[in-house]
CSV table of C-alpha atoms and ligand atoms in Angstrom, one decimal:
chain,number,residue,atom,x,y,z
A,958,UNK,CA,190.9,93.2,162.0
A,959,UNK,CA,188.3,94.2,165.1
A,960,UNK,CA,191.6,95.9,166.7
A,961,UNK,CA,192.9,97.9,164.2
A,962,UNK,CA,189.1,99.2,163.7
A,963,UNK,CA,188.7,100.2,167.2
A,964,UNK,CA,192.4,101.3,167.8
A,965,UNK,CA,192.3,104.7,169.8
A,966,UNK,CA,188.4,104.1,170.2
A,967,UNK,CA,188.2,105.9,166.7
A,968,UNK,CA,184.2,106.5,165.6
A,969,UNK,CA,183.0,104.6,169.6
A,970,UNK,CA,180.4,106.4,171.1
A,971,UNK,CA,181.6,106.2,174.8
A,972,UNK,CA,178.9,107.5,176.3
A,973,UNK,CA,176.3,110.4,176.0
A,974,UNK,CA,176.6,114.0,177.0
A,975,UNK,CA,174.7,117.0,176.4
A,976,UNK,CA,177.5,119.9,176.4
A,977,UNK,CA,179.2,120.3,173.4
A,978,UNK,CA,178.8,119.0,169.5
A,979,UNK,CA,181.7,118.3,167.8
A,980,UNK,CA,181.7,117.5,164.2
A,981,UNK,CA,178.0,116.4,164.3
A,982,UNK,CA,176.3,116.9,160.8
A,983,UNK,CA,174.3,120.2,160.9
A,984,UNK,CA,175.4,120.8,164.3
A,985,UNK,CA,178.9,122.1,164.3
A,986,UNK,CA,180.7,123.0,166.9
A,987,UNK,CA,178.8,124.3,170.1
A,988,UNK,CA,178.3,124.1,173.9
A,989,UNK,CA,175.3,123.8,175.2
A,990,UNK,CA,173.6,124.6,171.7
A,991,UNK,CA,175.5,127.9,171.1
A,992,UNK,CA,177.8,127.8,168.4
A,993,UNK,CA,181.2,128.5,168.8
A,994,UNK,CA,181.0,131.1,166.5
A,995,UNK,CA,179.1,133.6,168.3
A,996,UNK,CA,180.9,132.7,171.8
A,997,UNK,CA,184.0,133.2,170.5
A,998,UNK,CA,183.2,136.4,168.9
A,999,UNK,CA,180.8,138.4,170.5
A,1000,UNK,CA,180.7,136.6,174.2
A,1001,UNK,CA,184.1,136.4,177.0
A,1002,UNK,CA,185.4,133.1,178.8
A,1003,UNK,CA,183.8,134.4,181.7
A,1004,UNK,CA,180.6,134.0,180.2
A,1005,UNK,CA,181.5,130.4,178.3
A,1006,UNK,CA,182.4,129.0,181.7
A,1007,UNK,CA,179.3,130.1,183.4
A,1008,UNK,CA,177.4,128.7,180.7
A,1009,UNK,CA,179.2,124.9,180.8
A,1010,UNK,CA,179.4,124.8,184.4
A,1011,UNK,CA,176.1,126.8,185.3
A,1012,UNK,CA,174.2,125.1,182.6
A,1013,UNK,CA,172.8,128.6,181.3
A,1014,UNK,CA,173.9,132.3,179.7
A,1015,UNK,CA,174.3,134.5,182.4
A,1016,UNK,CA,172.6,137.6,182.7
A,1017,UNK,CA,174.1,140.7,183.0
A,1018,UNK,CA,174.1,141.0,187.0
A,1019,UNK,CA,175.0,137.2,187.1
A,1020,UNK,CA,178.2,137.8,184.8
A,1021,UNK,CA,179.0,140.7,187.4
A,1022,UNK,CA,178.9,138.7,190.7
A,1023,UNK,CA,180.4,135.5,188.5
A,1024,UNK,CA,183.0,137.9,187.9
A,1025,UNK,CA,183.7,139.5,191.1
A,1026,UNK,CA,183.6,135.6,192.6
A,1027,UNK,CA,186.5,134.7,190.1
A,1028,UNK,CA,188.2,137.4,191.0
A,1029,UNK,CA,187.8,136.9,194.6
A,1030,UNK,CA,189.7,133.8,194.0
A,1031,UNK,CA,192.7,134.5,192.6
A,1032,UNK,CA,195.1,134.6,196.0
A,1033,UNK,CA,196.9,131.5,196.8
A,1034,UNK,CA,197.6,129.9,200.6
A,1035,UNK,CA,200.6,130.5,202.1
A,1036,UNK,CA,201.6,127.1,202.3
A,1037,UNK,CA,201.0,126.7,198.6
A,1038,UNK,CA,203.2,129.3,197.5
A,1039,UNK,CA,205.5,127.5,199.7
A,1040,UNK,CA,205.4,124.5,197.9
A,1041,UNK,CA,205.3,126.0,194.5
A,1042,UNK,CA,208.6,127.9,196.0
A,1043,UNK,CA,210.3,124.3,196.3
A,1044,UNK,CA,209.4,123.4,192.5
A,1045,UNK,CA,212.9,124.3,190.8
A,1046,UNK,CA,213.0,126.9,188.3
A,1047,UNK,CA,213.9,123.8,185.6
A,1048,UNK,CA,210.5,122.0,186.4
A,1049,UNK,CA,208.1,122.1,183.1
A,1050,UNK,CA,205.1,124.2,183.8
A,1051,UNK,CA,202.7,122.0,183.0
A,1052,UNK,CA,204.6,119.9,186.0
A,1053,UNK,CA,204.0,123.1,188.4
A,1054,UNK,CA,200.1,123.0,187.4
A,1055,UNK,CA,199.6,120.1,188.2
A,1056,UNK,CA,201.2,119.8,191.7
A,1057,UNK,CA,199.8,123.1,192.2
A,1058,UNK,CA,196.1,121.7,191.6
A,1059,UNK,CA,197.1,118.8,193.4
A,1060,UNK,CA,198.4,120.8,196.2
A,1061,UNK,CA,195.0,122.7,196.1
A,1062,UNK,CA,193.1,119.7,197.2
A,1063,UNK,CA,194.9,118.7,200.4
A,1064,UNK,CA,194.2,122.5,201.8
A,1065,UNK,CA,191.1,122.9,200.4
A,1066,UNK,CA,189.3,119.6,199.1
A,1067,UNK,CA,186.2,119.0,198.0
A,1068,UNK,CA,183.4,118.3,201.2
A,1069,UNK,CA,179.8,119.2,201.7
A,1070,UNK,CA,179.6,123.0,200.8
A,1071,UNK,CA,182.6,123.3,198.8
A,1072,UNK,CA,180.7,122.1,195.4
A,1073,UNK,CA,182.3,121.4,192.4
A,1074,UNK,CA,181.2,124.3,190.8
A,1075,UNK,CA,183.1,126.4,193.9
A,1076,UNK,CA,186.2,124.4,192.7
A,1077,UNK,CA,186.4,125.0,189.0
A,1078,UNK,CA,186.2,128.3,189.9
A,1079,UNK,CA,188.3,128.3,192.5
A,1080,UNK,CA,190.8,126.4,190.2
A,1081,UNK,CA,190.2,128.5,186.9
A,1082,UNK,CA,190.3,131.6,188.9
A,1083,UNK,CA,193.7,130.4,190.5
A,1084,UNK,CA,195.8,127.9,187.8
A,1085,UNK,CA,197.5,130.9,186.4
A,1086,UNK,CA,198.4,132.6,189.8
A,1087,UNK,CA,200.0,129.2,190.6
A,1088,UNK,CA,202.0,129.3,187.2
A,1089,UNK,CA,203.1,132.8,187.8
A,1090,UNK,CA,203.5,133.3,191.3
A,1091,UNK,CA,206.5,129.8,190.9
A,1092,UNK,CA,207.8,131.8,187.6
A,1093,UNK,CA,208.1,134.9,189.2
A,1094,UNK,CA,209.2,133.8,192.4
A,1095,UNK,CA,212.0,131.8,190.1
A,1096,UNK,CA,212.9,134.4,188.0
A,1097,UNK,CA,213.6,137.1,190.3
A,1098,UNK,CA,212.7,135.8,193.5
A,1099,UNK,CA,209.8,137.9,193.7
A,1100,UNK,CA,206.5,136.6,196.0
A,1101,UNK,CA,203.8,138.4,194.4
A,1102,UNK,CA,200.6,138.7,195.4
A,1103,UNK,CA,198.4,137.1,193.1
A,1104,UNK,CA,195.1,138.6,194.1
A,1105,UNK,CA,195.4,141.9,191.8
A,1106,UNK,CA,195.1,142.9,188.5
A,1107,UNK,CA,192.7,142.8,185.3
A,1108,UNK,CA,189.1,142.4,185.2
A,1109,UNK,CA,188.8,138.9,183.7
A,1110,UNK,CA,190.8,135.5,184.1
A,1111,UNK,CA,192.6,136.3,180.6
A,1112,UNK,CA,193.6,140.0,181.6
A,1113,UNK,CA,194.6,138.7,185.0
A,1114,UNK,CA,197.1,136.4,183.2
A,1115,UNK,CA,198.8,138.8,181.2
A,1116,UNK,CA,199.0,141.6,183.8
A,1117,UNK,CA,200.7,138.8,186.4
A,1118,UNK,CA,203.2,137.9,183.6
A,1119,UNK,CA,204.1,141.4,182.2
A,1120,UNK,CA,203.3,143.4,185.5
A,1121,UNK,CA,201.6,145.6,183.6
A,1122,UNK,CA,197.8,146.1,182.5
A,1123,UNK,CA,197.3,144.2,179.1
A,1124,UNK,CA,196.1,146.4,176.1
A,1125,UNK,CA,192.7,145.6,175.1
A,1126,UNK,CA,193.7,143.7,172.0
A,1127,UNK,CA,196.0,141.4,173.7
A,1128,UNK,CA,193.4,140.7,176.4
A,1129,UNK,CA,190.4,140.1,174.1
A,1130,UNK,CA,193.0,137.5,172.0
A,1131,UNK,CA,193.8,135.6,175.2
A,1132,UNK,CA,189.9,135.5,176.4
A,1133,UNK,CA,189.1,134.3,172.8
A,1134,UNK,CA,191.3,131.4,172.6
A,1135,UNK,CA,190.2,130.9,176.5
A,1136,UNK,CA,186.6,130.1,174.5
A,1137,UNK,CA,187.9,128.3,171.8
A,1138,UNK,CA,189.7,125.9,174.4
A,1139,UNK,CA,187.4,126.0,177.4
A,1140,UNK,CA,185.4,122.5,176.0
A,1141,UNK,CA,185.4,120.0,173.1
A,1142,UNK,CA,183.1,116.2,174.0
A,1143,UNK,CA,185.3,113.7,174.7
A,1144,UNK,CA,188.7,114.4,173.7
A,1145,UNK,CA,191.4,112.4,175.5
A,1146,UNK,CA,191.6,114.4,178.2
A,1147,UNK,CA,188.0,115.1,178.9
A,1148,UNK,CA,187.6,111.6,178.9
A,1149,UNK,CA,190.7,110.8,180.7
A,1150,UNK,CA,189.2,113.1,183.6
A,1151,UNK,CA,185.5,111.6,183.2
A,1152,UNK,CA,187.1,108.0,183.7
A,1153,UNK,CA,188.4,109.1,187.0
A,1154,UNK,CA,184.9,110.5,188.3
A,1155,UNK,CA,183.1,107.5,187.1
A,1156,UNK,CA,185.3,105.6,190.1
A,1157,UNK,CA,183.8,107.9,192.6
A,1158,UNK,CA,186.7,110.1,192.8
A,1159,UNK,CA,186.9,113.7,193.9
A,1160,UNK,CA,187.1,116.8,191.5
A,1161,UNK,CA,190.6,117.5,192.1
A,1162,UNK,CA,191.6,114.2,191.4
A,1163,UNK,CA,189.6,114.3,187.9
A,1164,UNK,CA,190.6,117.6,186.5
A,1165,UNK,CA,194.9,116.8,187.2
A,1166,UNK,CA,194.0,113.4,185.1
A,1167,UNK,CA,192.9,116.1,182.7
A,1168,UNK,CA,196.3,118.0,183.1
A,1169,UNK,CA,198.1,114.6,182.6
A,1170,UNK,CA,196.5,113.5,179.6
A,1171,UNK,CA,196.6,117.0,177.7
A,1172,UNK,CA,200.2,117.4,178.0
A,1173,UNK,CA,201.1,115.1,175.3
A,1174,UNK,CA,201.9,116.6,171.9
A,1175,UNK,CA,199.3,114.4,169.9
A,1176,UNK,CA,196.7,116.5,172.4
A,1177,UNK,CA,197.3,119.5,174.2
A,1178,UNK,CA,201.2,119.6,173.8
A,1179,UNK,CA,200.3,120.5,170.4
A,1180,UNK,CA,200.6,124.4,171.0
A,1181,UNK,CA,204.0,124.3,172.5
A,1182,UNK,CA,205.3,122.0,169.7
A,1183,UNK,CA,203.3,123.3,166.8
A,1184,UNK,CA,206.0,126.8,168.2
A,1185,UNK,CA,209.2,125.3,168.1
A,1186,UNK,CA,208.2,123.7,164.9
A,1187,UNK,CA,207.9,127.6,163.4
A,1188,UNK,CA,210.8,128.9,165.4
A,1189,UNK,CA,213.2,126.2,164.0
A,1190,UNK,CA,212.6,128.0,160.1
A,1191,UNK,CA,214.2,132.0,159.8
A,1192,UNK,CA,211.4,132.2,157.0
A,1193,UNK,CA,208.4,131.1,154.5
A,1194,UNK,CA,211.2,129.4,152.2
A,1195,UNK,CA,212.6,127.8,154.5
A,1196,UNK,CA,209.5,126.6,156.6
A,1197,UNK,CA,208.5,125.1,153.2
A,1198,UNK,CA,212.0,123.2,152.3
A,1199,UNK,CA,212.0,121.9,156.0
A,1200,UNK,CA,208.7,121.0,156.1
A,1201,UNK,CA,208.9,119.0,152.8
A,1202,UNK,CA,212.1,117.3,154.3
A,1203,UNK,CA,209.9,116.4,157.7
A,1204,UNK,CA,207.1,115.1,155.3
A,1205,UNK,CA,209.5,112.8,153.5
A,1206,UNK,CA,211.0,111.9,156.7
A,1207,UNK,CA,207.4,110.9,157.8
A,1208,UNK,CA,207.4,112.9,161.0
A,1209,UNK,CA,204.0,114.5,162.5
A,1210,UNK,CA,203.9,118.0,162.2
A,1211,UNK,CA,202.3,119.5,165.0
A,1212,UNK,CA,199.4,121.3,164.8
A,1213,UNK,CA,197.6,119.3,162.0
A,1214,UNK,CA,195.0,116.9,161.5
A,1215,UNK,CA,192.6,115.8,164.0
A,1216,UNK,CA,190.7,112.8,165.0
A,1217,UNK,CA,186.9,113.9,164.4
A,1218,UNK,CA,187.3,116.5,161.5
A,1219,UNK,CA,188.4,115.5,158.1
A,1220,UNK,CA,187.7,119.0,156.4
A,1221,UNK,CA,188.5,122.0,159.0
A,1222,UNK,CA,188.9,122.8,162.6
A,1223,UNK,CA,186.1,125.1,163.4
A,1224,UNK,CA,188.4,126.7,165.8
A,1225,UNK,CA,191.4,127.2,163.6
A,1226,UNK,CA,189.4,130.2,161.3
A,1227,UNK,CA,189.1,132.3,164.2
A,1228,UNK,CA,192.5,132.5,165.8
A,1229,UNK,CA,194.0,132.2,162.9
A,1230,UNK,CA,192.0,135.7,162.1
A,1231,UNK,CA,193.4,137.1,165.5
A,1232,UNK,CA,197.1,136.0,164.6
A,1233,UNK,CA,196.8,137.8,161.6
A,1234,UNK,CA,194.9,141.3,163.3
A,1235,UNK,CA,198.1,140.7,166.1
A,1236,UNK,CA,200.8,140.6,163.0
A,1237,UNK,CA,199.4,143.6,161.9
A,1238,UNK,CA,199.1,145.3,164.8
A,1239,UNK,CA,202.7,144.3,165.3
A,1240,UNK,CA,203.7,145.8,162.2
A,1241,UNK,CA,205.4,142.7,161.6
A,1242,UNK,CA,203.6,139.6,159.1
A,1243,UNK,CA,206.5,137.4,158.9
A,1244,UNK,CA,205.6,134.7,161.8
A,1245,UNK,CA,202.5,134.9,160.2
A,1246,UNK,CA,203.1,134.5,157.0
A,1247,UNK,CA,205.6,131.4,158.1
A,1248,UNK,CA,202.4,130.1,159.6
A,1249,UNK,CA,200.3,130.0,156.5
A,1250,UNK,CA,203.1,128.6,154.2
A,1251,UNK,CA,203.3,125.7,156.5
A,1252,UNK,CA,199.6,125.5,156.3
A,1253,UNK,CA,199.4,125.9,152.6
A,1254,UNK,CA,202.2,123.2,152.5
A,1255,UNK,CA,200.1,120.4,154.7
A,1256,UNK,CA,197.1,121.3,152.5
A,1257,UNK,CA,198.9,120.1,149.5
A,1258,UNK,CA,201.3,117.8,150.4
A,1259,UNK,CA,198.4,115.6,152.7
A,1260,UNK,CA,195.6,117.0,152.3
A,1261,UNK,CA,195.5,117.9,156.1
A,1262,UNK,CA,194.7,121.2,158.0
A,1263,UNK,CA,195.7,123.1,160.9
A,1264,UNK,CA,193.7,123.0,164.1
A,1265,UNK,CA,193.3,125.3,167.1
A,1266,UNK,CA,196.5,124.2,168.3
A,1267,UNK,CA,198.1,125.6,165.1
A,1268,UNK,CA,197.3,128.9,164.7
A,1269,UNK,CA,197.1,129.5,168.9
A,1270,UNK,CA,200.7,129.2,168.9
A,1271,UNK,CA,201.6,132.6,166.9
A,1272,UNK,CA,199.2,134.3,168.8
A,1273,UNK,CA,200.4,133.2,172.5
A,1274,UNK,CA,204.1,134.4,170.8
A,1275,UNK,CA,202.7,137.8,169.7
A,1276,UNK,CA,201.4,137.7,173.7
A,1277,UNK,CA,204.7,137.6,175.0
A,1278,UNK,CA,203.8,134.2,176.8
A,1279,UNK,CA,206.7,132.1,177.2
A,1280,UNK,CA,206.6,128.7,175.0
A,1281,UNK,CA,206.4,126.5,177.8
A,1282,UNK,CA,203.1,128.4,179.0
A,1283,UNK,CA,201.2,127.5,176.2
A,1284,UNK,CA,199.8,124.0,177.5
A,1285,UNK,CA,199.4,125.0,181.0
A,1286,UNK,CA,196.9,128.2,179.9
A,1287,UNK,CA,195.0,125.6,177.6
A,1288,UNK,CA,194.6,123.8,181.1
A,1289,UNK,CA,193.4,127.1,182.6
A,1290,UNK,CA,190.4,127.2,180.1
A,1291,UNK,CA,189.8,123.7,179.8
A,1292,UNK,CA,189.3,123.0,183.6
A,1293,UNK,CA,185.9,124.5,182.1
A,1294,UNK,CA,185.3,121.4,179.7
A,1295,UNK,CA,186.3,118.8,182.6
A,1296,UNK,CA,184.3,120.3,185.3
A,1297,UNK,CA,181.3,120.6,183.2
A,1298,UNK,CA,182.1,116.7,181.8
A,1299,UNK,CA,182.9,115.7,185.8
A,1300,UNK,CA,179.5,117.0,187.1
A,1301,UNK,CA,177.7,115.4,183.9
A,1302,UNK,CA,179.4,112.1,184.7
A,1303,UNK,CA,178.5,112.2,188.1
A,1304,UNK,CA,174.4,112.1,187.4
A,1305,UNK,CA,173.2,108.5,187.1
A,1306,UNK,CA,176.8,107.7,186.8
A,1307,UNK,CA,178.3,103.8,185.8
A,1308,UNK,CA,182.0,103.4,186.2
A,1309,UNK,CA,183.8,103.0,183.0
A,1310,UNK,CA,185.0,100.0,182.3
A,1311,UNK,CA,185.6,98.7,179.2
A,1312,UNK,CA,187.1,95.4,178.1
A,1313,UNK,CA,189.7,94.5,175.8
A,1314,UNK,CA,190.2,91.7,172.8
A,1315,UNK,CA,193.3,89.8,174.6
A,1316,UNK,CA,196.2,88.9,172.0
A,1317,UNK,CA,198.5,87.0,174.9
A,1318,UNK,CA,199.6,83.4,174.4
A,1319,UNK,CA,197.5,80.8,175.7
A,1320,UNK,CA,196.9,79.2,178.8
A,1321,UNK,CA,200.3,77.4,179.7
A,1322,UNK,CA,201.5,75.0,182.3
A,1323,UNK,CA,203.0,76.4,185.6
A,1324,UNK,CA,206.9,76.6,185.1
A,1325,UNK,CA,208.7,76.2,188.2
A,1326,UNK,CA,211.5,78.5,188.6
A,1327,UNK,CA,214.6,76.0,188.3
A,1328,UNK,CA,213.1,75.2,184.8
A,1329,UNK,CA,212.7,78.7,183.6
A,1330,UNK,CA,215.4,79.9,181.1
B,992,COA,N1,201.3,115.3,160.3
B,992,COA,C1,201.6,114.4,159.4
B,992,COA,N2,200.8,113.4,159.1
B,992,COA,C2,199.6,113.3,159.8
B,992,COA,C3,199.3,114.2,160.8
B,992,COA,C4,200.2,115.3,161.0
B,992,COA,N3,199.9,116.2,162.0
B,992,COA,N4,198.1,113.9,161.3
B,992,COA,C5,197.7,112.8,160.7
B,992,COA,N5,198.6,112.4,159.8
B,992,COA,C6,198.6,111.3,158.9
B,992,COA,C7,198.9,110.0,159.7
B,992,COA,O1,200.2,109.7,159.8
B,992,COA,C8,198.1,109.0,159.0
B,992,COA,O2,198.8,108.6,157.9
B,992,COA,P1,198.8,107.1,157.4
B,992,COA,O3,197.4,106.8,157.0
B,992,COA,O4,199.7,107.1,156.2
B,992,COA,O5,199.4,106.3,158.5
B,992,COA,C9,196.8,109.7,158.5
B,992,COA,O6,197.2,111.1,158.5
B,992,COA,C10,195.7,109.6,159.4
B,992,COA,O7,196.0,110.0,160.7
B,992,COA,P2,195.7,109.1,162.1
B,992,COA,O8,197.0,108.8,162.7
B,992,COA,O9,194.7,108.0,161.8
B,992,COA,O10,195.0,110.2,162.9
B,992,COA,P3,194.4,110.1,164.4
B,992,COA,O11,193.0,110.3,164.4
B,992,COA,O12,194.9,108.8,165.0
B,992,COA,O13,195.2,111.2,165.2
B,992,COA,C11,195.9,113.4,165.7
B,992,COA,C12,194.7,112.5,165.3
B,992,COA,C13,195.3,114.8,166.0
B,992,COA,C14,196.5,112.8,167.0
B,992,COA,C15,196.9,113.5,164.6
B,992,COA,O14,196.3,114.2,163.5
B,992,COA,C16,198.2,114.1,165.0
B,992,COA,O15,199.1,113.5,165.6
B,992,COA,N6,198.3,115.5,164.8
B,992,COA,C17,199.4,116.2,165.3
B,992,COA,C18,199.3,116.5,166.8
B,992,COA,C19,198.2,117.6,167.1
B,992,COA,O16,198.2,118.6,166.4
B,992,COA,N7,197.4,117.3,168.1
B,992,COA,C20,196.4,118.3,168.5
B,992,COA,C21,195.0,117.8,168.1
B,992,COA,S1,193.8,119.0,168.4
């Protein structure tokens, strides 16, 4: 049936862009022609986002000045930190990232010479100060300044949580998974956001679509539950027996499977490599080793793999980032993807508009209301 072949827009081509490949037969995965590979591995976020938002590599002094700007936009406006001070300490993060962006746009909204560029900056620059400045503030009533602290947006984030400077391994696992994040064609989200600038609407509005959409755990929520899946087993053994109950039980497992890849997630390989280097670093494999039983499981129970999602979650635990983090910092590389998909959208854009095959009853006569039942 036509329905059941389009349901969730499976294999439509929605539209064109020319920032990222995913899946595409001798392509891979890569933005803006570079795979992810080599961004991931030998490149920073820093110089991912420049390339999706700036269209281009930058050079060494541009990477300096991109990263002095970022930096310069870290500190947060009075009145927002007032606001974020009236979120209670119960609210989800992912709630506090959103009003905070939303917040964002009231006292600083998008008007000639404050591009879009200058606000996905602005807002990867400042998504984890709002995150942290509401969790510190809530934890032990601190109101930090948010301005300080570590070279890059990754380093930043851990030296704001832990209040102190982030070692170099810790930092470099962060600002990897920032790349691995930052962009992926038209997942729900990034379409989500593009369907909102197609109406005409302003950047802010766009990129907390974004934040909407990813929170669910069949997208973004994936992280945070892919963790309390592995917290809920002590062990390998037991990660296997409760898995295999789940399975029978024909419950999603978190984590696995995606819509465009039927083999691998590009992505998964390499943080799965830096969950391992982290274990071992840690002196301690067994959330790693808890990780790849479940993995080996899905392999041969369905045939299905782990994506980024997966494998992201042990490393954001080895981080010391709280569980409920985990979304709201895939958010703070995304805003990349959505900027870069927001700005594309807006050149000889078309609202989006599709239609839909209607399965209502048909056309009836009018029933007054004494006759209704
Ligand atoms: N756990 C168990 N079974 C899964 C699964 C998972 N994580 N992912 C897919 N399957 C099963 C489906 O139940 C379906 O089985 P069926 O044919 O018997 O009904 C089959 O595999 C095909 O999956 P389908 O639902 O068509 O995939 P989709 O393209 O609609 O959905 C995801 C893709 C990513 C939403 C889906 O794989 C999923 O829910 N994964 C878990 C959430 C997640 O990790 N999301 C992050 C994605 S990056």
């Amino acid at each position: 049936m036509a329905l059941k072949k389009t349901g969730g827009l499976a294999d439509v081509i929605a539209g064109q862009t020319a920032i990222s490949t995913v899946g595409k037969e001798g392509k891979g995965l890569n933005y803006r022609g570079y795979s992810i590979h080599d961004l991931a591995r030998q490149g920073t976020f820093e110089e991912t986002a420049y390339l999706l938002l700036y269209g281009k590599l930058p050079d060494a002094g541009e990477l300096k000045c991109y990263k002095e700007k970022l930096a310069g936009l870290r500190k947060l406006p009075e009145r927002l930190r007032k606001i974020l001070e009236q979120l209670p300490a119960s609210a989800h993060p992912m709630d506090v990232i959103r009003t905070g962006i939303s917040a964002l746009a009231s006292f600083e909204p998008e008007e000639p010479g404050r591009s879009a560029q200058h606000i996905a900056d602005r807002l990867m620059a400042s998504s984890g100060s709002m995150l942290l400045y509401w969790h510190h503030f809530h934890t032990s009533g601190t109101r930090m300044d948010t301005d300080g602290g570590g070279d890059g947006i990754a380093a930043h984030f851990l030296e704001l949580l832990h209040g102190r400077q982030p070692e170099e391994r810790h930092e470099r696992a962060l600002d990897v998974s920032f790349t691995l994040y930052a962009e992926h064609e038209f997942n729900a989200s990034t379409f989500a956001a593009r369907v909102t600038a197609s109406t005409l609407s302003d950047m802010y509005s766009a990129i907390t679509t974004g934040v909407g959409t990813l929170r669910g755990p069949l997208h973004g929520g994936a992280n945070e539950a892919a963790m309390e899946l592995l917290e809920r087993f002590g062990s390998p053994e037991e990660a296997e027996a409760g898995l295999m109950e789940m399975l029978a039980a024909k419950q999603l497992i978190m984590g696995f499977g995606h819509r465009v890849y039927s083999v691998s997630d590009p992505r998964s390989d390499i943080i799965k490599e830096w969950s391992k280097t982290l274990s071992a670093a840690l002196g301690d494999m067994e959330l790693y080793e808890r990780s790849e039983r479940i993995e080996q499981v899905m392999r041969r129970e369905k045939g299905l793999f782990p994506n980024l999602d997966f494998y992201s979650a042990s490393v954001y635990r080895m981080l010391g980032i709280p569980t409920s983090f985990f979304t709201p910092l895939f958010v703070v590389a995304r805003i990349a993807g959505w900027s870069a998909h927001i700005i594309e959208q807006r050149v000889g854009n078309r609202i989006i508009r599709p239609t839909a095959e209607y399965t209502g009853p048909e056309p009836g006569a009018w029933l007054p209301l004494a006759d209704r039942k």
